[in-house]
Amino acid sequence: MDKQTAASLLDTMYLIRAFEEKVSELYAKLEIRGLLHLGIGQEAVAAAVCSFLDRDDLLYSSHRAHGHCLAKGGDPRRLLAELAGKANGYCGGKGGSMHISAPEVGFMTATGVVGGTIPLALGSALFCRERRPGRIAVVFFGDGAMNMGAFQESLNIASLWKLPLLFVCENNGYAEFTPISAHTLVERASEHAAVYHIPTVTVDGNDLLAVLQAVEPAVARARSGDGPSLVECLTYRMRGHYEGDPSKYRELSELQEWKSKDPVARFVAWAIDAGLLDETERDAIEAAARSKVEAAADFAREGPVPERDAVSRGVYA
Amino acid sequence: MTPAAGTTFLQSINQALREEMLADPDVYVLGEDVAVGGPYGATRGLAEEFGEHRVINTPISEGTVVGLAIGAALQGLRPVVEIMFVDFITLALDQLVNHGAKLRYMSGGQLKVPLTIRTMFGVSGGWGAHHSQSLEAWLAHVPGLKVVMPSTACEAGALLRAAIRDDNPVLFMEHRGLYWTKDDQAEPTTIESTLGTARVRRPGRDVTVVATGRMVSTALRAAERLSAEGVEIEVVDPRTLSPLDLDTLAASVRKTGRAVIAHEAVVQGGIGGELVAQLQLAVFDYLEAPILRVGAPFAPVPAGEQLEAAFVPDEHSIIAAVRSCLGRA
Ligand SMILES: Cc1ncc(C[n+]2csc(CCOP(=O)(O)OP(=O)(O)O)c2C)c(N)n1
């Protein structure tokens, strides 16, 4: 890895971290509302996966989507404005946190339906196969989506039709307030992928380098038309399931343990050790991310509210 | 192109698919068995002509296939998915209702979903509760979807072509009982004139009968009988249930002052209720009698011959409603 790559990966992770912290703050201050799922603790997955994607690759996300959108090149100002329900948000205030769409950077859509975007990603992959060889589709989903029929059907079809697709499971151990062990005996998405003959690997999702290493060949395989792969990233969400969730279902000690595996701090330590980064550079990258997010908050705050009659406009093309 | 005289409803569908595939390389056909023609030949010959990369056989995974088609449509393809029976749309409702219908709106106009779903519906031949339903009202309730229900062979082709060219998700409902019917004469139907417009099938002065799908031909038979007793009904086919061409329906009822809505779906919660509500608001001052509804009883579709016959409304049901509207026993 070169210095520039290290800086760019760190930049993405800090941007996500700063953005999500700002969202949390604005929510607490009642400046924004809604059902908000933050990705603090899971930044390495978004940053690593998206570092292999171009603008024209087609990305789908879950309900925990802010970080994926930012990592794909989404504009934090328009994203935050969308969360604030403003007319200058990506969707003019009609989408909100769980329905962000930023197709201009290849971020197709998030979803409020667990597993709902997996089939959509197959269709975009079919498009790539037919019309844009070399382009790929990518879908992020949580461990909870593993138990959806759509996931199983999608593994089958993607494998059968050799679609240029990357499945990324962010296995954070919980679906809402329930640990994975209470939902299934098959606790690894990679086990499911293997059944459908899809190349797969499970990695430490808080180790950016491990995610990079797993994703690189998977993306290459999809680009060259050899079919889908599934990368499973074991990670942890540091906030509640949604903002405001008191998280009574998990022990403080568990939280502490994962805090010590913080993906941003780990990468910083590694990069400094490897001579790719120094403290001053680190500080500058973090400060730049925070000021971008401040600007986004101003943009959202000052953005116009949508016209009232926009409510029934734009239902049909 | 208007289908030649003697073309069946099914052949008209097949021709429309072929013509749209010829006209636009972005039109893809997906579904169970479609590469071998589908259960009745609606897609016959397409795989041979256009190749199996555009006429794609899918596993029995309705939900995922519809989602996949939506994802392809988002990128600009124009998929035509066959859901063999509308009864199985239940398995695809999440994708259709939560994603296909809403992505245009949720994205603030950034995305569009030019998707057509062809599906068989309706009672015939004793196929029972899982292969005979009329679920159009469920889908007409969803903002962002269009629901189309042709009643003649010529219009089936024109409406399907219009659906494929439309930039929104369209549910295209084909009554199995119409598949082998032919029009009395070839009707020149332009693609532009069909989607979103109702059509007066038979003019009349006394009572408007708004009928959908196969009930249009049932209403026309009722019209013949009623005419013999001096009652002239006007038969109007909405053709598109969402969006609804209220103007044409209302103009008819303003003229006749009376209306009966006839569909094969169960009456409770059926599209007839919506038609009644919209019509009474539009033409209240012209109404001489309450608007009546004809439809199936509130029950699943039974399989046995006699029970099935008792389930489906026929011309006598329509005649009885028309008489009642006119205050005659
Ligand atoms: C189909 C469906 N069922 C239930 C819910 C409610 N719900 C929202 S998030 C969630 C848990 C999802 O867990 P996972 O997929 O692991 O993602 P994570 O929240 O951990 O990122 C549930 C059950 C939903 N949104 N969609």
XYZ file of C-alpha atoms and ligand atoms in Angstrom:
672
model
C 0.000 0.000 0.000
C 1.241 3.508 -0.754
C 0.832 6.638 1.357
C -1.873 8.057 -0.847
C -4.027 4.942 -0.634
C -3.641 4.813 3.125
C -4.658 8.443 3.410
C -7.647 7.976 1.169
C -8.908 4.928 3.083
C -8.500 6.750 6.360
C -10.233 9.775 4.928
C -13.285 7.654 4.073
C -13.393 6.036 7.511
C -13.103 9.364 9.310
C -15.747 10.891 7.094
C -18.176 8.108 7.993
C -17.299 8.297 11.673
C -17.668 12.083 11.799
C -20.871 11.987 9.784
C -22.500 9.391 12.012
C -21.444 11.215 15.173
C -22.985 14.372 13.779
C -26.195 12.510 12.937
C -26.324 11.210 16.494
C -25.804 14.708 17.858
C -28.415 16.316 15.616
C -30.881 13.589 16.468
C -30.341 14.144 20.185
C -30.906 17.859 19.647
C -34.120 17.078 17.765
C -32.735 18.760 14.672
C -33.330 15.641 12.625
C -35.823 12.838 13.139
C -36.651 9.416 11.783
C -35.524 5.848 12.299
C -31.740 6.127 12.074
C -29.291 3.216 11.954
C -25.665 4.258 12.362
C -22.592 2.457 11.125
C -20.117 3.495 13.820
C -17.753 0.569 14.310
C -18.336 -0.812 10.819
C -16.450 1.836 8.809
C -13.674 -0.449 7.592
C -16.057 -2.583 5.566
C -17.565 0.322 3.630
C -14.174 1.976 3.082
C -12.400 -1.178 1.949
C -15.134 -2.458 -0.377
C -15.780 0.891 -2.037
C -12.076 1.542 -2.560
C -12.254 -1.029 -5.365
C -15.309 0.496 -7.008
C -15.647 3.115 -9.696
C -18.450 5.593 -9.944
C -20.136 3.414 -12.603
C -20.227 0.312 -10.418
C -23.667 -0.099 -8.925
C -24.025 -0.229 -5.166
C -26.999 -1.317 -3.055
C -27.232 -1.020 0.693
C -29.392 -1.977 3.644
C -31.130 0.158 6.286
C -27.674 0.966 7.744
C -26.650 2.898 4.684
C -25.025 6.258 5.426
C -21.466 4.940 5.434
C -21.954 2.985 2.217
C -23.287 6.057 0.458
C -20.389 8.217 1.632
C -17.782 5.599 0.762
C -19.231 5.372 -2.747
C -18.611 9.066 -3.197
C -21.933 10.442 -1.979
C -21.974 14.116 -1.027
C -22.258 14.430 2.767
C -24.137 17.710 2.356
C -26.914 16.237 0.228
C -27.008 13.120 2.394
C -27.448 15.042 5.613
C -29.978 17.353 3.976
C -31.931 14.236 2.981
C -31.889 13.012 6.572
C -33.207 16.428 7.550
C -36.075 16.141 5.058
C -34.907 19.113 3.037
C -35.526 19.888 -0.625
C -31.782 19.988 -1.291
C -31.328 16.427 -0.065
C -30.615 13.647 -2.532
C -34.274 12.668 -2.744
C -35.844 16.034 -2.056
C -36.806 14.895 1.427
C -38.908 11.991 0.181
C -36.468 9.205 0.935
C -34.851 9.822 4.294
C -32.230 7.686 5.996
C -33.465 4.262 4.869
C -34.243 5.195 1.263
C -31.253 7.202 0.154
C -30.527 7.076 -3.494
C -27.588 8.769 -5.202
C -27.407 7.184 -8.656
C -25.062 9.918 -9.908
C -22.321 8.209 -7.883
C -23.651 4.698 -8.491
C -25.323 4.430 -5.096
C -28.616 2.971 -6.256
C -30.669 2.657 -3.104
C -30.857 1.697 0.537
C -33.956 -0.097 1.826
C -36.227 -0.320 4.825
C -36.862 -3.991 4.097
C -34.219 -6.356 5.446
C -32.704 -8.203 2.488
C -34.811 -6.184 0.064
C -31.982 -4.844 -2.069
C -30.308 -8.188 -2.697
C -32.568 -9.101 -5.658
C -32.291 -5.553 -7.013
C -28.517 -5.887 -7.095
C -28.885 -9.057 -9.158
C -30.812 -7.109 -11.764
C -28.211 -4.400 -11.936
C -25.557 -7.091 -12.257
C -27.538 -8.609 -15.124
C -27.508 -5.178 -16.756
C -23.734 -4.978 -16.330
C -23.295 -8.423 -17.850
C -25.452 -7.498 -20.841
C -24.461 -3.905 -21.463
C -21.339 -2.902 -19.504
C -18.944 -5.831 -19.244
C -16.338 -5.063 -16.603
C -18.775 -3.118 -14.428
C -20.164 -4.847 -11.375
C -22.927 -4.615 -8.801
C -22.329 -4.827 -5.054
C -24.799 -5.317 -2.240
C -24.288 -4.799 1.498
C -26.561 -6.557 3.971
C -26.549 -7.627 7.595
C -26.532 -11.075 9.157
C -30.278 -10.738 9.735
C -30.839 -10.841 5.973
C -29.279 -14.308 5.788
C -32.535 -15.808 6.965
C -34.607 -14.179 4.252
C -35.817 -16.267 1.337
C -34.715 -13.523 -1.044
C -31.118 -14.063 0.049
C -31.201 -17.782 -0.667
C -32.983 -17.292 -3.998
C -30.489 -14.622 -4.941
C -27.454 -16.769 -4.144
C -28.920 -19.463 -6.360
C -29.630 -17.209 -9.326
C -26.417 -15.182 -9.096
C -24.408 -18.377 -9.065
C -26.432 -20.050 -11.829
C -26.212 -17.047 -14.150
C -22.624 -16.109 -13.188
C -23.638 -12.548 -12.442
C -20.927 -9.921 -11.939
C -21.894 -9.321 -8.352
C -20.293 -9.022 -4.950
C -22.305 -9.928 -1.865
C -20.967 -8.250 1.275
C -22.397 -9.471 4.555
C -21.683 -7.229 7.542
C -22.125 -9.789 10.258
C -22.359 -7.690 13.412
C -23.766 -10.481 15.551
C -27.160 -8.947 16.198
C -30.403 -8.429 14.334
C -32.078 -5.648 16.267
C -32.039 -6.865 19.859
C -31.429 -10.541 19.214
C -28.080 -12.305 18.890
C -27.547 -14.353 15.782
C -27.457 -17.583 17.792
C -31.148 -17.158 18.558
C -32.018 -16.903 14.862
C -30.063 -19.655 13.184
C -27.677 -22.552 13.574
C -25.890 -21.345 10.425
C -24.079 -18.335 11.821
C -21.893 -17.608 8.823
C -23.113 -16.170 5.535
C -20.155 -17.861 3.895
C -21.671 -21.243 4.733
C -24.730 -20.341 2.679
C -22.618 -19.068 -0.211
C -20.611 -22.256 -0.295
C -23.791 -24.315 -0.693
C -24.466 -22.448 -3.934
C -20.863 -22.898 -5.148
C -20.064 -19.226 -4.659
C -16.447 -18.445 -3.706
C -16.525 -17.003 -0.226
C -14.474 -16.001 2.757
C -15.163 -14.781 6.293
C -12.803 -12.111 7.577
C -12.306 -9.782 10.519
C -14.368 -6.828 9.376
C -12.661 -4.468 11.799
C -9.342 -5.138 10.124
C -9.306 -2.941 7.054
C -6.380 -4.838 5.560
C -8.146 -8.167 5.886
C -11.226 -6.768 4.159
C -9.130 -5.295 1.358
C -7.413 -8.602 0.862
C -10.701 -10.491 0.669
C -12.483 -8.043 -1.581
C -9.789 -7.500 -4.183
C -9.965 -10.957 -5.804
C -13.760 -11.023 -5.459
C -14.093 -7.774 -7.390
C -11.615 -8.958 -9.991
C -13.548 -12.167 -10.450
C -16.817 -10.298 -10.983
C -15.198 -7.841 -13.400
C -13.769 -10.582 -15.535
C -17.172 -12.244 -15.873
C -16.401 -15.283 -13.748
C -19.352 -14.818 -11.426
C -20.281 -13.682 -7.953
C -18.431 -13.932 -4.642
C -19.484 -13.393 -1.067
C -17.282 -11.654 1.467
C -18.442 -11.871 5.055
C -17.060 -9.299 7.482
C -17.328 -9.977 11.206
C -17.866 -6.653 12.879
C -19.833 -4.863 15.568
C -22.027 -1.811 15.759
C -20.971 0.529 18.540
C -24.280 2.392 18.694
C -27.695 0.880 19.379
C -29.656 -0.776 16.613
C -31.315 2.575 16.000
C -30.572 5.960 17.541
C -32.322 5.967 20.890
C -32.037 2.196 21.393
C -31.063 1.659 25.066
C -29.259 -1.570 24.044
C -30.277 -3.515 27.140
C -29.695 -6.782 25.330
C -25.898 -6.603 25.459
C -23.273 -6.355 28.171
C -21.094 -3.300 28.660
C -18.088 -5.613 28.714
C -18.914 -6.723 25.179
C -18.971 -3.110 24.067
C -15.628 -2.486 25.784
C -14.071 -5.487 24.126
C -15.110 -4.289 20.666
C -14.008 -0.752 21.432
C -10.513 -2.098 21.743
C -10.884 -3.438 18.189
C -11.939 -0.090 16.757
C -11.299 -0.314 13.004
C -10.171 3.295 12.623
C -7.700 3.219 15.505
C -6.372 -0.138 14.345
C -5.693 1.097 10.859
C -4.092 4.291 12.136
C -1.762 2.290 14.367
C -0.848 -0.018 11.517
C -0.281 2.802 9.047
C 1.908 4.749 11.431
C 3.856 1.623 12.181
C 4.269 0.928 8.476
C 5.541 4.456 7.889
C 2.561 5.402 5.715
C 1.221 8.018 8.078
C 2.349 10.275 10.908
C 0.366 11.858 13.733
C 0.200 15.243 12.037
C -1.209 13.717 8.864
C -3.699 11.717 10.870
C -4.883 14.850 12.664
C -5.205 16.702 9.387
C -7.282 13.934 7.802
C -9.605 13.749 10.765
C -9.960 17.533 10.946
C -10.764 17.727 7.245
C -13.470 15.071 7.642
C -14.988 16.902 10.590
C -15.072 20.196 8.778
C -16.742 18.561 5.758
C -19.399 17.266 8.096
C -19.840 20.685 9.743
C -20.376 22.146 6.295
C -22.890 19.396 5.602
C -24.776 20.239 8.779
C -24.949 23.893 7.758
C -26.104 22.912 4.286
C -28.848 20.744 5.760
C -29.894 23.338 8.320
C -30.110 26.105 5.753
C -31.705 23.976 3.054
C -35.225 24.850 1.953
C -38.095 22.681 3.112
C -39.907 20.973 0.224
C -43.050 22.619 -1.083
C -46.115 21.168 0.540
C -47.658 20.000 -2.706
C -44.537 18.006 -3.587
C -46.147 15.316 -1.430
C -48.223 13.965 -4.294
C -45.894 14.862 -7.143
C -43.395 12.510 -8.730
C -45.200 9.240 -8.004
C -44.958 8.271 -11.671
C -42.273 8.847 -14.259
C -49.447 -3.168 -36.074
C -53.060 -4.225 -35.551
C -53.393 -7.999 -35.368
C -55.115 -9.618 -38.350
C -58.710 -10.817 -38.061
C -58.823 -14.253 -36.458
C -55.920 -13.548 -34.133
C -56.493 -14.887 -30.650
C -55.834 -12.915 -27.478
C -52.838 -15.142 -26.822
C -51.403 -14.672 -30.310
C -51.869 -10.949 -29.967
C -49.796 -11.004 -26.751
C -47.142 -13.070 -28.472
C -46.993 -10.681 -31.433
C -46.789 -7.659 -29.175
C -43.839 -9.146 -27.299
C -42.100 -9.952 -30.543
C -42.671 -6.512 -32.018
C -41.419 -4.739 -28.914
C -38.362 -6.974 -28.765
C -37.657 -6.169 -32.400
C -38.176 -2.465 -31.848
C -36.106 -2.144 -28.696
C -33.044 -4.245 -27.777
C -33.560 -3.280 -24.130
C -36.748 -5.365 -23.915
C -35.995 -8.624 -22.083
C -38.441 -11.390 -21.186
C -38.034 -13.319 -17.946
C -40.084 -15.977 -16.231
C -40.632 -19.629 -15.558
C -40.550 -21.638 -18.793
C -40.626 -18.540 -20.993
C -37.763 -19.788 -23.155
C -39.897 -22.765 -24.130
C -42.995 -20.686 -24.783
C -44.608 -20.561 -21.364
C -47.580 -22.680 -20.320
C -49.803 -21.543 -23.227
C -47.377 -20.241 -25.814
C -47.474 -16.536 -24.993
C -43.699 -16.418 -25.389
C -43.471 -19.051 -28.146
C -40.696 -18.490 -30.665
C -39.094 -15.605 -28.785
C -36.079 -17.489 -27.475
C -35.407 -18.904 -30.930
C -35.578 -15.457 -32.489
C -33.913 -13.314 -29.835
C -31.719 -15.790 -27.981
C -31.839 -17.090 -24.455
C -29.900 -14.135 -23.115
C -32.959 -11.963 -23.790
C -35.629 -14.588 -23.139
C -34.537 -15.871 -19.781
C -35.868 -18.914 -17.999
C -35.833 -18.332 -14.256
C -35.981 -20.620 -11.261
C -39.256 -20.652 -9.311
C -38.315 -17.618 -7.269
C -41.019 -15.041 -7.973
C -39.906 -12.538 -5.363
C -36.285 -12.488 -6.416
C -37.063 -12.512 -10.122
C -39.328 -9.477 -9.803
C -36.685 -7.734 -7.682
C -34.052 -8.608 -10.236
C -36.200 -7.197 -13.012
C -36.643 -3.982 -11.022
C -32.877 -3.735 -10.569
C -32.378 -4.218 -14.309
C -35.082 -1.651 -15.089
C -33.353 0.888 -12.832
C -30.408 0.678 -15.196
C -32.546 1.202 -18.292
C -33.486 -2.285 -19.461
C -37.206 -2.896 -20.072
C -37.884 -6.299 -18.556
C -41.172 -8.084 -19.125
C -41.620 -10.621 -16.348
C -44.173 -13.376 -16.543
C -45.712 -14.321 -13.208
C -47.544 -17.402 -14.320
C -50.629 -16.775 -12.170
C -51.495 -13.598 -10.308
C -52.042 -15.836 -7.281
C -48.239 -16.051 -7.051
C -47.769 -12.288 -7.099
C -48.135 -12.636 -3.337
C -44.564 -13.948 -3.332
C -43.315 -10.898 -5.202
C -45.333 -8.228 -3.427
C -42.412 -7.058 -1.311
C -40.313 -6.295 -4.345
C -43.182 -4.932 -6.400
C -44.858 -2.845 -3.725
C -41.920 -1.802 -1.568
C -39.331 -1.266 -4.262
C -40.737 -1.276 -7.795
C -43.645 1.009 -7.047
C -41.862 3.364 -4.669
C -38.349 3.874 -6.000
C -39.407 6.661 -8.351
C -40.939 8.627 -5.513
C -38.513 7.706 -2.730
C -35.557 8.724 -4.873
C -37.112 12.112 -5.529
C -37.337 11.383 -9.249
C -33.757 10.173 -9.681
C -34.779 6.617 -10.585
C -37.367 5.063 -12.848
C -38.645 1.524 -13.212
C -39.793 0.660 -16.750
C -41.021 -2.808 -15.851
C -43.958 -4.852 -17.115
C -45.346 -7.836 -15.251
C -47.606 -10.047 -17.320
C -49.798 -12.370 -15.323
C -52.737 -14.693 -15.816
C -55.803 -14.317 -13.623
C -59.427 -15.290 -13.385
C -61.645 -18.294 -13.087
C -61.826 -21.037 -15.671
C -61.670 -24.771 -15.887
C -61.898 -25.691 -12.222
C -58.383 -24.667 -11.256
C -59.451 -23.658 -7.814
C -58.310 -21.246 -5.164
C -54.611 -20.915 -6.083
C -54.886 -20.405 -9.860
C -58.025 -18.328 -10.356
C -58.038 -15.169 -8.287
C -58.607 -11.591 -9.404
C -56.232 -9.535 -7.264
C -56.224 -6.303 -9.266
C -57.648 -4.186 -6.448
C -54.669 -4.954 -4.191
C -52.283 -3.586 -6.768
C -54.455 -0.674 -7.867
C -54.192 0.470 -4.236
C -50.449 1.021 -4.587
C -49.226 4.451 -5.683
C -46.558 4.103 -8.359
C -47.974 0.989 -10.030
C -50.185 0.921 -13.087
C -52.722 -1.863 -13.511
C -53.940 -2.842 -16.952
C -56.644 -5.369 -17.830
C -57.408 -5.905 -21.518
C -60.657 -7.456 -22.708
C -60.147 -8.035 -26.444
C -57.459 -9.640 -28.556
C -56.545 -6.471 -30.450
C -56.421 -4.375 -27.334
C -54.358 -6.948 -25.483
C -51.540 -6.463 -27.962
C -51.794 -2.684 -28.080
C -52.035 -2.358 -24.316
C -49.094 -4.679 -23.777
C -46.968 -2.660 -26.156
C -47.994 0.515 -24.378
C -47.167 -1.083 -21.024
C -43.697 -2.084 -22.203
C -43.035 1.448 -23.482
C -44.252 3.013 -20.266
C -41.562 4.195 -17.850
C -43.400 2.868 -14.774
C -44.012 -0.595 -13.357
C -47.161 -1.954 -14.983
C -49.093 -5.010 -13.878
C -50.636 -6.472 -17.017
C -53.468 -8.887 -16.218
C -54.563 -11.480 -18.760
C -57.770 -13.419 -18.116
C -57.100 -17.046 -18.914
C -60.679 -17.427 -20.142
C -59.956 -14.900 -22.906
C -56.774 -16.526 -24.224
C -58.398 -18.351 -27.120
C -61.006 -15.713 -27.946
C -60.889 -13.680 -31.150
C -62.354 -10.292 -31.902
C -65.401 -10.188 -34.191
C -63.452 -7.907 -36.456
C -59.933 -6.568 -36.416
C -60.018 -3.279 -34.566
C -57.507 -0.639 -35.498
C -55.994 0.152 -32.115
C -53.078 2.483 -31.708
C -50.648 1.950 -28.883
C -50.844 5.603 -27.908
C -54.621 5.489 -27.469
C -54.782 2.668 -24.977
C -52.973 3.021 -21.648
C -54.950 5.090 -19.175
C -58.028 5.428 -21.364
C -61.407 3.739 -21.049
C -63.409 2.657 -24.054
C -67.138 2.574 -24.682
C -67.726 -0.891 -26.063
C -71.423 -0.516 -26.738
C -73.400 2.711 -26.626
C -76.690 2.811 -24.746
C -78.947 5.315 -23.022
C -80.457 3.612 -19.986
C -77.750 2.220 -17.680
C -73.952 2.355 -17.781
C -72.287 -0.980 -17.100
C -68.609 -0.580 -16.291
C -67.065 -4.012 -16.818
C -63.477 -5.268 -16.608
C -61.580 -8.162 -18.161
C -63.758 -11.071 -19.174
C -66.800 -9.372 -17.626
C -66.825 -7.062 -20.641
C -67.962 -9.886 -22.910
C -70.399 -11.014 -20.218
C -71.819 -7.492 -20.134
C -72.100 -7.437 -23.913
C -74.143 -10.640 -23.780
C -76.342 -9.094 -21.118
C -76.749 -6.070 -23.394
C -78.119 -8.248 -26.199
C -80.735 -9.780 -23.933
C -81.696 -6.483 -22.338
C -81.985 -4.848 -25.736
C -84.635 -7.412 -26.624
C -86.720 -6.083 -23.750
C -86.088 -2.475 -24.746
C -83.337 -1.658 -22.255
C -80.157 -0.238 -23.773
C -77.096 -0.457 -21.581
C -73.845 1.318 -22.309
C -70.885 -0.987 -21.757
C -67.668 0.784 -20.788
C -64.330 -0.949 -20.284
C -61.839 1.045 -18.156
C -58.960 -1.044 -19.632
C -56.568 0.570 -17.165
C -57.604 0.315 -13.512
C -54.789 2.542 -12.326
C -54.649 5.286 -13.403
C -58.383 5.395 -13.989
C -60.003 7.294 -16.857
C -62.760 8.742 -14.706
C -63.755 11.276 -17.375
C -64.978 8.660 -19.837
C -66.843 6.725 -17.136
C -68.405 9.860 -15.706
C -69.482 11.124 -19.136
C -71.338 7.878 -19.673
C -73.087 7.975 -16.306
C -74.031 11.626 -16.798
C -75.848 10.481 -19.903
C -77.551 7.421 -18.445
C -78.005 8.504 -14.827
C -77.493 4.927 -13.672
C -74.509 2.613 -13.275
C -73.557 -0.975 -12.493
C -69.919 -1.996 -11.924
C -69.137 -5.585 -12.887
C -65.931 -7.453 -12.137
C -64.964 -11.033 -11.446
C -63.147 -10.240 -8.196
C -64.972 -10.584 -4.899
C -67.129 -7.539 -4.271
C -65.736 -6.669 -0.841
C -62.693 -4.461 -1.264
C -62.827 -4.870 -5.035
C -62.057 -2.125 -7.534
C -65.817 -1.617 -7.874
C -65.937 0.128 -4.523
C -63.347 2.648 -5.682
C -65.242 3.222 -8.923
C -68.457 3.816 -7.018
C -66.764 6.318 -4.716
C -65.130 8.251 -7.529
C -68.225 8.211 -9.722
C -70.679 9.313 -7.091
C -68.482 12.307 -6.355
C -68.187 13.177 -10.027
C -71.818 12.635 -11.092
C -73.902 12.756 -7.903
C -76.358 15.290 -9.308
C -77.043 13.102 -12.324
C -77.707 9.856 -10.489
C -81.225 8.429 -10.602
C -80.351 5.388 -8.493
C -77.563 4.053 -6.280
C -74.600 2.617 -8.188
C -74.631 -1.179 -7.867
C -71.813 -3.679 -7.879
C -71.677 -7.141 -9.419
C -68.864 -9.473 -8.447
C -67.981 -12.734 -6.780
C -69.166 -13.702 -3.307
C -66.764 -13.193 -0.383
C -65.103 -16.591 -0.653
C -61.999 -18.187 -2.140
C -62.517 -19.579 -5.639
C -63.999 -23.091 -5.384
C -62.788 -25.804 -7.769
C -65.842 -27.995 -8.457
C -67.826 -27.242 -11.587
C -71.132 -26.329 -9.956
C -69.606 -24.265 -7.164
C -67.323 -22.490 -9.606
C -70.343 -21.569 -11.730
C -72.032 -20.229 -8.613
C -68.963 -18.119 -7.867
C -68.464 -16.319 -11.187
C -70.969 -13.585 -12.013
C -72.676 -14.188 -15.349
C -74.969 -12.177 -17.635
C -77.942 -12.943 -15.404
C -76.158 -11.267 -12.476
C -75.628 -8.183 -14.620
C -79.188 -8.225 -15.957
C -80.566 -8.464 -12.422
C -78.467 -5.509 -11.299
C -79.480 -3.441 -14.326
C -83.160 -4.155 -13.686
C -82.762 -3.289 -10.040
C -81.115 -0.019 -11.024
C -84.108 0.756 -13.200
C -86.467 -0.057 -10.351
C -87.770 -3.205 -12.037
C -87.923 -6.577 -10.369
C -38.428 -7.673 6.277
C -38.156 -6.929 7.533
N -38.454 -7.481 8.734
C -38.191 -6.825 9.861
C -37.657 -5.569 9.842
C -37.337 -4.827 11.121
N -35.853 -4.771 11.248
C -35.165 -3.691 10.894
S -33.513 -3.905 11.025
C -33.722 -5.474 11.606
C -32.531 -6.303 11.957
C -31.602 -6.422 10.821
O -30.445 -7.060 11.226
P -29.228 -7.207 10.233
O -29.716 -7.615 8.899
O -28.237 -8.087 10.871
O -28.659 -5.728 10.067
P -28.064 -4.775 11.185
O -29.220 -3.991 11.738
O -27.396 -5.594 12.187
O -27.144 -3.888 10.431
C -35.070 -5.809 11.681
C -35.590 -7.089 12.143
C -37.397 -5.008 8.580
N -36.917 -3.771 8.447
N -37.628 -5.710 7.441
